[in-house]
Short mmCIF file of N, CA and C in Angstrom, two decimals:
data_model
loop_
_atom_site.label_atom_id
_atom_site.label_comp_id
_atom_site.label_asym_id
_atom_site.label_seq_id
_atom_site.Cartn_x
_atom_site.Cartn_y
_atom_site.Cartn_z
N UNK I 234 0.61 -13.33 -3.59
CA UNK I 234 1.73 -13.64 -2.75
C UNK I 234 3.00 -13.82 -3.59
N UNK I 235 2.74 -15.01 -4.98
CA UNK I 235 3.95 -14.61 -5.62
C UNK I 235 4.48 -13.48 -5.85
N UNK I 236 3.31 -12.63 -6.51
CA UNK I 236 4.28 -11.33 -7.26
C UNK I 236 4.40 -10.21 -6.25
N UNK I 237 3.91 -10.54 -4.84
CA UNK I 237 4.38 -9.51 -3.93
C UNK I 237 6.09 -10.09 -3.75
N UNK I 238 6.53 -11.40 -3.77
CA UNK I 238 7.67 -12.19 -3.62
C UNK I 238 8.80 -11.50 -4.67
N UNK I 239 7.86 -11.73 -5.85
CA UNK I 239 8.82 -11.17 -7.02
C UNK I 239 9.10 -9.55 -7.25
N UNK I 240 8.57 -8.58 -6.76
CA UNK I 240 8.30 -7.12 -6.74
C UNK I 240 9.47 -7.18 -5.64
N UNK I 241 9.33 -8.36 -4.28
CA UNK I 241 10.79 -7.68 -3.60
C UNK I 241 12.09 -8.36 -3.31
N UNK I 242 12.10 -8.65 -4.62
CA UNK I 242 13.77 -9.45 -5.31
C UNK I 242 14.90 -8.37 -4.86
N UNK I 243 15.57 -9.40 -4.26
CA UNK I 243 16.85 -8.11 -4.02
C UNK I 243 17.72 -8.00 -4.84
N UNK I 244 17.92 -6.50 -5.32
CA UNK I 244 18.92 -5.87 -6.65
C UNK I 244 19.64 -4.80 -6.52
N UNK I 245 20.58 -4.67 -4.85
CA UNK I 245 21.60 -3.72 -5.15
C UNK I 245 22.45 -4.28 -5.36
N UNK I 246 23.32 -3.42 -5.52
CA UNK I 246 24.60 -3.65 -6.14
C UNK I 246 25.55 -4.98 -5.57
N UNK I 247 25.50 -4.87 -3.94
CA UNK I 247 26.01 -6.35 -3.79
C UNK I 247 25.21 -7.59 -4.22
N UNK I 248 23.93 -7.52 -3.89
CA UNK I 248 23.53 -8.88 -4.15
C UNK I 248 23.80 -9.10 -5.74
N UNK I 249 23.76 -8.18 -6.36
CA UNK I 249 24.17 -8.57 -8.03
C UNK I 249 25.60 -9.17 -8.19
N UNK I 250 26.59 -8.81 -7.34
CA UNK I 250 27.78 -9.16 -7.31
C UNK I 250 27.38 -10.44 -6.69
N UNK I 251 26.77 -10.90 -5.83
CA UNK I 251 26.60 -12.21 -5.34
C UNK I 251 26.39 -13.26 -6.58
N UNK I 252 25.25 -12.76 -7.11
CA UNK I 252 24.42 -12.91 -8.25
C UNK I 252 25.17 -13.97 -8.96
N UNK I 253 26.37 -13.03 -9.85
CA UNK I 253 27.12 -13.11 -10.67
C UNK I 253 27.93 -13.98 -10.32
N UNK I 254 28.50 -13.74 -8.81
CA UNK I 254 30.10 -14.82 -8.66
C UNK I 254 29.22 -16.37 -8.37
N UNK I 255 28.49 -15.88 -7.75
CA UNK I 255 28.01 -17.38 -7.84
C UNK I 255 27.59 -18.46 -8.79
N UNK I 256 26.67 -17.70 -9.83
CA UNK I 256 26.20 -18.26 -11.31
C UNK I 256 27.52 -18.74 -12.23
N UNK I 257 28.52 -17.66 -11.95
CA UNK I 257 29.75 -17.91 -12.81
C UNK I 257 30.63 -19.14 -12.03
N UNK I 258 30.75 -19.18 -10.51
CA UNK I 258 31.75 -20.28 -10.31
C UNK I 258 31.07 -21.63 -10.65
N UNK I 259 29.25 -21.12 -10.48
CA UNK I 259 28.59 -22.67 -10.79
C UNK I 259 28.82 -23.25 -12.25
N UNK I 260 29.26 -22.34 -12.71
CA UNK I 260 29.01 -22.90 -14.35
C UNK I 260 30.83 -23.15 -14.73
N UNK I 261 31.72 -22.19 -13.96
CA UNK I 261 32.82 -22.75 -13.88
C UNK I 261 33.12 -24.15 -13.57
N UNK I 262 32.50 -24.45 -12.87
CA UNK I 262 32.29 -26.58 -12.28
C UNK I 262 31.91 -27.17 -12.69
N UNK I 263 30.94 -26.73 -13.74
CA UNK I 263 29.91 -27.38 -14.42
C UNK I 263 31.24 -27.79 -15.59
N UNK I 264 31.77 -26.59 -16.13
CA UNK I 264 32.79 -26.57 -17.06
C UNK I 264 33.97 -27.60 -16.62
N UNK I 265 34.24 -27.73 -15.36
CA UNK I 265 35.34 -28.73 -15.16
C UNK I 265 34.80 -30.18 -15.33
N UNK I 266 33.89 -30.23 -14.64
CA UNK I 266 32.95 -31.90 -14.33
C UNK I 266 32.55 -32.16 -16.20
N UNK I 267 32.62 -31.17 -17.12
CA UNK I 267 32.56 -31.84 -18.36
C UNK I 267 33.88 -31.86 -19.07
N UNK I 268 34.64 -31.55 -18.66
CA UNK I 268 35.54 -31.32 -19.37
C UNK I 268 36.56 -32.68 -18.93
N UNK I 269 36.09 -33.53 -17.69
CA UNK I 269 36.76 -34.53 -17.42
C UNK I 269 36.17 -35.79 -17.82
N UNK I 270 34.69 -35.40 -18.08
CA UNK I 270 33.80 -36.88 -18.79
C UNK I 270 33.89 -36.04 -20.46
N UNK I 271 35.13 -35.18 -20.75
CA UNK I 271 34.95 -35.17 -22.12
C UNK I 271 34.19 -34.67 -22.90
N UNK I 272 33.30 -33.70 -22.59
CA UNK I 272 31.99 -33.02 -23.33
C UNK I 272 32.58 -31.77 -24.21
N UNK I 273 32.08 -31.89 -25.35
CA UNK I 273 32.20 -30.64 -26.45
C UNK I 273 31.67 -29.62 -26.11
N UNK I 274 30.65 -29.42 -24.92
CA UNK I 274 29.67 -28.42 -25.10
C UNK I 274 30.89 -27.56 -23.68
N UNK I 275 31.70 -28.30 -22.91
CA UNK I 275 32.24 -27.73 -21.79
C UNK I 275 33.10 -26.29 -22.47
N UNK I 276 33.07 -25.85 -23.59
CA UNK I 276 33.68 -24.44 -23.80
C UNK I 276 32.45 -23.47 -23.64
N UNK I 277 31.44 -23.61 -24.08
CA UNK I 277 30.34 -22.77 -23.85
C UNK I 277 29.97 -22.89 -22.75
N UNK I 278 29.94 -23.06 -21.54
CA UNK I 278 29.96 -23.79 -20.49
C UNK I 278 30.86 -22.56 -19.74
N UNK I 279 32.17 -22.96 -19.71
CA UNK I 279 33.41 -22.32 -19.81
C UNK I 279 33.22 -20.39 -20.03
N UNK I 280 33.27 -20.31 -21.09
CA UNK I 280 33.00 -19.03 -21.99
C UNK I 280 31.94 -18.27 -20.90
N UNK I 281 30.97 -18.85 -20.86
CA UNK I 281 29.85 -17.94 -20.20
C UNK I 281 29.52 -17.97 -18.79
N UNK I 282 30.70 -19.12 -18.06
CA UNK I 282 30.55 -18.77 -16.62
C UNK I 282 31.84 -17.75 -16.27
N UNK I 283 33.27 -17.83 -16.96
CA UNK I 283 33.80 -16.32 -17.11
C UNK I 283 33.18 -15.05 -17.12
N UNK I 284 32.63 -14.91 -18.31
CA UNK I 284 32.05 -13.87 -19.10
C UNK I 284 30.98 -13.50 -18.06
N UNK I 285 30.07 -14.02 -16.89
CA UNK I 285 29.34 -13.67 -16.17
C UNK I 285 30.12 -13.53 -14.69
N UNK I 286 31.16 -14.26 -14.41
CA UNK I 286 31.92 -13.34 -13.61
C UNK I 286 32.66 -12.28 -13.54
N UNK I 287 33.27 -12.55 -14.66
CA UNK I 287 33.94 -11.07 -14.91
C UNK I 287 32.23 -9.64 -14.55
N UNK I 288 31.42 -9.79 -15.17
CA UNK I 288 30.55 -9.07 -15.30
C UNK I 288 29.95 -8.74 -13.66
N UNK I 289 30.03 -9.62 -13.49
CA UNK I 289 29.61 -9.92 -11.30
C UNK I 289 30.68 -8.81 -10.84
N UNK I 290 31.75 -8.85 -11.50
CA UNK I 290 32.78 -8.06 -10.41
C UNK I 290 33.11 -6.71 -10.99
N UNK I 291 33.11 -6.74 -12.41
CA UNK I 291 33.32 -4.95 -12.92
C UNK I 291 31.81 -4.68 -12.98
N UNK I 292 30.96 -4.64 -13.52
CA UNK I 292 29.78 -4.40 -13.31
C UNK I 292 28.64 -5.00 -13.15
N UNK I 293 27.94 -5.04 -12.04
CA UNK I 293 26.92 -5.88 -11.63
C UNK I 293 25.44 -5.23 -11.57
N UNK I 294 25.43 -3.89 -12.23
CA UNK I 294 24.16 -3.47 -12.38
C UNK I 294 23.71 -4.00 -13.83
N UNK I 295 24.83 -4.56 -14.48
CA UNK I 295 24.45 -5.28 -15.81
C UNK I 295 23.71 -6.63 -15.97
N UNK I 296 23.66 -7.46 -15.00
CA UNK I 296 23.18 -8.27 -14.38
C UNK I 296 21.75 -8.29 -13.87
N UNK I 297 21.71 -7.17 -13.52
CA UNK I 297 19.90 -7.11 -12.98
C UNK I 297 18.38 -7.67 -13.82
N UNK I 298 18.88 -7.94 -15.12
CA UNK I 298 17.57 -8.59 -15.89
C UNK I 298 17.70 -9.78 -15.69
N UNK I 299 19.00 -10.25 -15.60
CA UNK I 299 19.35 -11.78 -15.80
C UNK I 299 18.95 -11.98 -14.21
N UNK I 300 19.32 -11.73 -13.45
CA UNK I 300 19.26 -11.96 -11.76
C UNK I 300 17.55 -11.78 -12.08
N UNK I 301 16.89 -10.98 -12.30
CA UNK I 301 15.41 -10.84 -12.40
C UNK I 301 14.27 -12.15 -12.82
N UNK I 302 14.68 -12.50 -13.69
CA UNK I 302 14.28 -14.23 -14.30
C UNK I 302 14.80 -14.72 -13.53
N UNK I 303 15.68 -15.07 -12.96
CA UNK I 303 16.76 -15.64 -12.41
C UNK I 303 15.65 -16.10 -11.29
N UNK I 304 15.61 -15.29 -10.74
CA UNK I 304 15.02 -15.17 -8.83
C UNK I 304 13.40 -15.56 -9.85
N UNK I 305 12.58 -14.97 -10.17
CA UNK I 305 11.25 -15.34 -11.22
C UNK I 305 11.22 -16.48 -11.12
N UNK I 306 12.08 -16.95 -11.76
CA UNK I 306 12.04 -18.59 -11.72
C UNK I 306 11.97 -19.21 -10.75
N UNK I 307 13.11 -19.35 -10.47
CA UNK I 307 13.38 -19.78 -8.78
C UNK I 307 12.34 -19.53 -7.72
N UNK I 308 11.67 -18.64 -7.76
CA UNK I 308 10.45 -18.21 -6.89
C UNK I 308 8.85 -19.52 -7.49
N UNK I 309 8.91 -19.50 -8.52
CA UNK I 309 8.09 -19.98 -9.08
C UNK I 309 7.81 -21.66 -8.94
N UNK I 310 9.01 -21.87 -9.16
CA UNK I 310 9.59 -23.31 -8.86
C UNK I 310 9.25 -23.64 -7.43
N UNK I 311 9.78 -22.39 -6.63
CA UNK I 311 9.85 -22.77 -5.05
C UNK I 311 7.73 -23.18 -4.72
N UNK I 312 7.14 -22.43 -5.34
CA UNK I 312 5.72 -22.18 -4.90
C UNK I 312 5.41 -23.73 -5.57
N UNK I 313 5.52 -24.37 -6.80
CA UNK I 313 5.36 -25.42 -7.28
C UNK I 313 5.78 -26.62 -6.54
N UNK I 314 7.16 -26.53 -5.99
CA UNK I 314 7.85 -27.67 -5.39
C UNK I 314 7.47 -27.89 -4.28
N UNK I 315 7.14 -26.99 -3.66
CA UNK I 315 6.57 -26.63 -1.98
C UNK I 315 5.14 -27.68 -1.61
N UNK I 316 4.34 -27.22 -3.34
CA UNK I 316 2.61 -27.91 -3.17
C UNK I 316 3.23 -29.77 -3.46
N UNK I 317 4.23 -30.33 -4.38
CA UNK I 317 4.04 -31.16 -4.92
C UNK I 317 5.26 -32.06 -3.36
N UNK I 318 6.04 -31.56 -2.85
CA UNK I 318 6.17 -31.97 -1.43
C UNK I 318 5.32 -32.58 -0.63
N UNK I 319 4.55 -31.35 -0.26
CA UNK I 319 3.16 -31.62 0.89
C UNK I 319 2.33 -32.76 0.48
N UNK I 320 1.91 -32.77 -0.99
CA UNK I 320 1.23 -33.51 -1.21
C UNK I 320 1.88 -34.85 -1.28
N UNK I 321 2.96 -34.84 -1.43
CA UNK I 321 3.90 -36.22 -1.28
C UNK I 321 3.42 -36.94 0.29
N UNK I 322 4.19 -35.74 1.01
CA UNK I 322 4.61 -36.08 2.50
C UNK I 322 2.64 -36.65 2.77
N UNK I 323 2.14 -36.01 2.45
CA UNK I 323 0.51 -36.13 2.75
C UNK I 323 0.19 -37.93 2.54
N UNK I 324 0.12 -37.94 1.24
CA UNK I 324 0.13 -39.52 0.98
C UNK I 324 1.43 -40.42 1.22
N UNK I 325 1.99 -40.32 2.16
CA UNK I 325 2.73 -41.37 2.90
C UNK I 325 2.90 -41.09 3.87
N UNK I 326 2.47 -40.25 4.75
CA UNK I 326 2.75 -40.07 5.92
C UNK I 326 1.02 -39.72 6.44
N UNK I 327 0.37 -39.29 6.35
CA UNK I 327 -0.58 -38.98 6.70
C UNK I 327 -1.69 -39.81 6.64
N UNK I 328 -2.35 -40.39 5.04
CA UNK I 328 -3.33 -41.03 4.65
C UNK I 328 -2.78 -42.29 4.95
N UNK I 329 -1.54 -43.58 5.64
CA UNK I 329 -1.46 -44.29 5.76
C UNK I 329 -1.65 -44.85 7.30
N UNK I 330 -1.74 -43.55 8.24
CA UNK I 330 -2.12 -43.03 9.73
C UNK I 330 -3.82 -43.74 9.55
N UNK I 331 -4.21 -42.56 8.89
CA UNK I 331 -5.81 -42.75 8.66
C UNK I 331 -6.00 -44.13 8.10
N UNK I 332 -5.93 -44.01 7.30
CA UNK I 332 -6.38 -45.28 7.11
C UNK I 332 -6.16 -47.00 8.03
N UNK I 333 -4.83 -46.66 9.13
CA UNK I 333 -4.83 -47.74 9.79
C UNK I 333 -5.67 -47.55 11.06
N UNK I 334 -6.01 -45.70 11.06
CA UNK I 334 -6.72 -45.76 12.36
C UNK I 334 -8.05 -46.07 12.28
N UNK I 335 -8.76 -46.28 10.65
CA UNK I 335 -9.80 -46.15 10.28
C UNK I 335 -10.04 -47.88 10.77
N UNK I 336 -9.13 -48.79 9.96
CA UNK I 336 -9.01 -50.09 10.28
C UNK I 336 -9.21 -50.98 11.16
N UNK I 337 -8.23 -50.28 12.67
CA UNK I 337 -8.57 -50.43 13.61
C UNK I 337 -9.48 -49.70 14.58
N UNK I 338 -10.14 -49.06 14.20
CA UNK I 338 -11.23 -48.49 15.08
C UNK I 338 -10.99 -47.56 15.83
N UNK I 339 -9.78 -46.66 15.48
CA UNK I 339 -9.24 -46.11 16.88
C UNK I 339 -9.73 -44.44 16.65
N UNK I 340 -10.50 -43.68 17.37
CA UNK I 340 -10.95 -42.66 17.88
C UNK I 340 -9.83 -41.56 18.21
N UNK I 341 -9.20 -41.12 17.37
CA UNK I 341 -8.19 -40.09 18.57
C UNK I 341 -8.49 -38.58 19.14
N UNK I 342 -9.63 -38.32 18.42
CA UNK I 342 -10.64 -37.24 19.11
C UNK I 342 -11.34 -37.97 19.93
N UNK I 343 -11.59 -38.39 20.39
CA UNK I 343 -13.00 -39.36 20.81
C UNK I 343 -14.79 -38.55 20.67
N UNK I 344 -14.56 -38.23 19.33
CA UNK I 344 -15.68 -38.06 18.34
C UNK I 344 -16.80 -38.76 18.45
N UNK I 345 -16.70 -40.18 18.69
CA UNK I 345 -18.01 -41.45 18.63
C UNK I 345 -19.10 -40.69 19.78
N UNK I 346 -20.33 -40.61 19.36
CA UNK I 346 -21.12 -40.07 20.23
C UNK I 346 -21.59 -41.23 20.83
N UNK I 347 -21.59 -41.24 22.64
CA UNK I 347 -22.45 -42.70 23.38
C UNK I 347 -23.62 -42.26 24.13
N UNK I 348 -25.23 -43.02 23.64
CA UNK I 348 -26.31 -42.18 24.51
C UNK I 348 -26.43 -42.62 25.54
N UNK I 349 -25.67 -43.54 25.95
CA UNK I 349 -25.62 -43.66 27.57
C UNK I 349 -24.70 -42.97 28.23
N UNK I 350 -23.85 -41.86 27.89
CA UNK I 350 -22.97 -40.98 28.87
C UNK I 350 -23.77 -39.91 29.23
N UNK I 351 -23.53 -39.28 30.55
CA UNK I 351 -24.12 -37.94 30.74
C UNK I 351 -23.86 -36.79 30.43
N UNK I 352 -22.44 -36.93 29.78
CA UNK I 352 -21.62 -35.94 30.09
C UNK I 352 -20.20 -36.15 29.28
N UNK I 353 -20.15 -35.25 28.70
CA UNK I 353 -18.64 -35.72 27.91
C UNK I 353 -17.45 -35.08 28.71
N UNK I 354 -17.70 -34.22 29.43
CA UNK I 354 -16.38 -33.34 30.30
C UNK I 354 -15.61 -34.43 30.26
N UNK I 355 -14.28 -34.17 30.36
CA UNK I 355 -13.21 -34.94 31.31
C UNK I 355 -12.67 -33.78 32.23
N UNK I 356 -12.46 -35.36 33.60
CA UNK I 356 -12.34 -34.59 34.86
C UNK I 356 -10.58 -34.37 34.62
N UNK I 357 -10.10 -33.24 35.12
CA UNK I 357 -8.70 -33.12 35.14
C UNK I 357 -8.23 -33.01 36.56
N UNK I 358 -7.32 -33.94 37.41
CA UNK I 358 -6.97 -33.63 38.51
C UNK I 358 -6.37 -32.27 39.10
N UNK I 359 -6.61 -31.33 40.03
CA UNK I 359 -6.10 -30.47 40.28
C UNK I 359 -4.44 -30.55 41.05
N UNK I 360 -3.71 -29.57 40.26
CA UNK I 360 -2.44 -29.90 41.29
C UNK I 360 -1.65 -28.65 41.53
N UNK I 361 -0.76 -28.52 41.74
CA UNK I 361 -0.20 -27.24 42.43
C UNK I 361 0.21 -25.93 41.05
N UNK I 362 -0.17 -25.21 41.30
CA UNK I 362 0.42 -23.81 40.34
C UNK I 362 1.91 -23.73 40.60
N UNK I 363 2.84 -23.90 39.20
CA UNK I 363 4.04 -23.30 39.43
C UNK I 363 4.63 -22.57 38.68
N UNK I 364 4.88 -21.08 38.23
CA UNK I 364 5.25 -20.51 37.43
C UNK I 364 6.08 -20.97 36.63
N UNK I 365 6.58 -21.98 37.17
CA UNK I 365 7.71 -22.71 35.98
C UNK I 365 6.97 -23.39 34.66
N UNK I 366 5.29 -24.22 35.68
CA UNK I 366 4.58 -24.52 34.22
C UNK I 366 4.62 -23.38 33.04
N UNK I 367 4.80 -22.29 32.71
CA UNK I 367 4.25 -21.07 31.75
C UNK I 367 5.43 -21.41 30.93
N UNK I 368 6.88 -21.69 31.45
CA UNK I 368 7.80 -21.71 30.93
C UNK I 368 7.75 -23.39 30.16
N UNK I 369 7.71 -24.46 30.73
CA UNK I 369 7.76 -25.60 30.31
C UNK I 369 6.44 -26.27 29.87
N UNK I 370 5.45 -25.57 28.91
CA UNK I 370 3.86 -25.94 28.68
C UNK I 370 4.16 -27.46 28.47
N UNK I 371 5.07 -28.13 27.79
CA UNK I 371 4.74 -29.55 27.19
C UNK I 371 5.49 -30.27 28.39
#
């Protein structure tokens, strides 16, 4: 699934121009926001978010290796960040459910088998058909 993801990275000519103006204005900001807390490193900073716009706008098929890692990464990250989310959202939102339903006893399948029932059906009252139900299921 990743490398079907990564095989269809988009690389014509505009998105490389996207590529580029974007990487370059980000690093253009990056270059201002240091250059006001004072950082030595804000010329290289500077230097190479130019130097990659200029390149975004006269030629952007020059760009395509860098955009290639670029998106690689970013793809990679996304598949990593995605599992370490879920598993977040999982243990605080989920296992703290269970465990209080475990606590209190509460059934929300109603799973518990009883050998005194005959019958597990539930009865559902019948009521009028209206084509509008199909539209409004919940």
């Amino acid at each position: 699934m990743i490398l079907e993801e990564i095989k269809n990275i988009k690389e014509s000519r505009r998105d490389l121009k996207k590529f580029g103006l974007t990487i370059g204005i980000a690093l253009i900001v990056i270059t201002i926001l240091l250059t006001i807390s004072r950082k030595g490193s804000a010329v290289y900073f500077g230097a190479l978010g130019f130097l990659i716009t200029i390149i975004g706008l006269a030629a952007p098929m020059a760009l395509k290796p860098l955009n290639k890692v670029w998106m690689t990464l970013s793809i990679i990250l996304g598949w990593i960040m995605t599992r370490v989310i879920l598993t977040i959202l999982f243990y605080i939102a989920v296992t703290p459910i269970g465990l209080l339903s475990k606590l209190f006893k509460k059934d929300f399948l109603d799973l518990k088998l009883e050998k005194d029932k005959q019958s597990y059906w539930q009865k559902r009252e019948r009521k009028k058909f209206d084509p509008a139900d199909y539209e409004r299921q919940f």
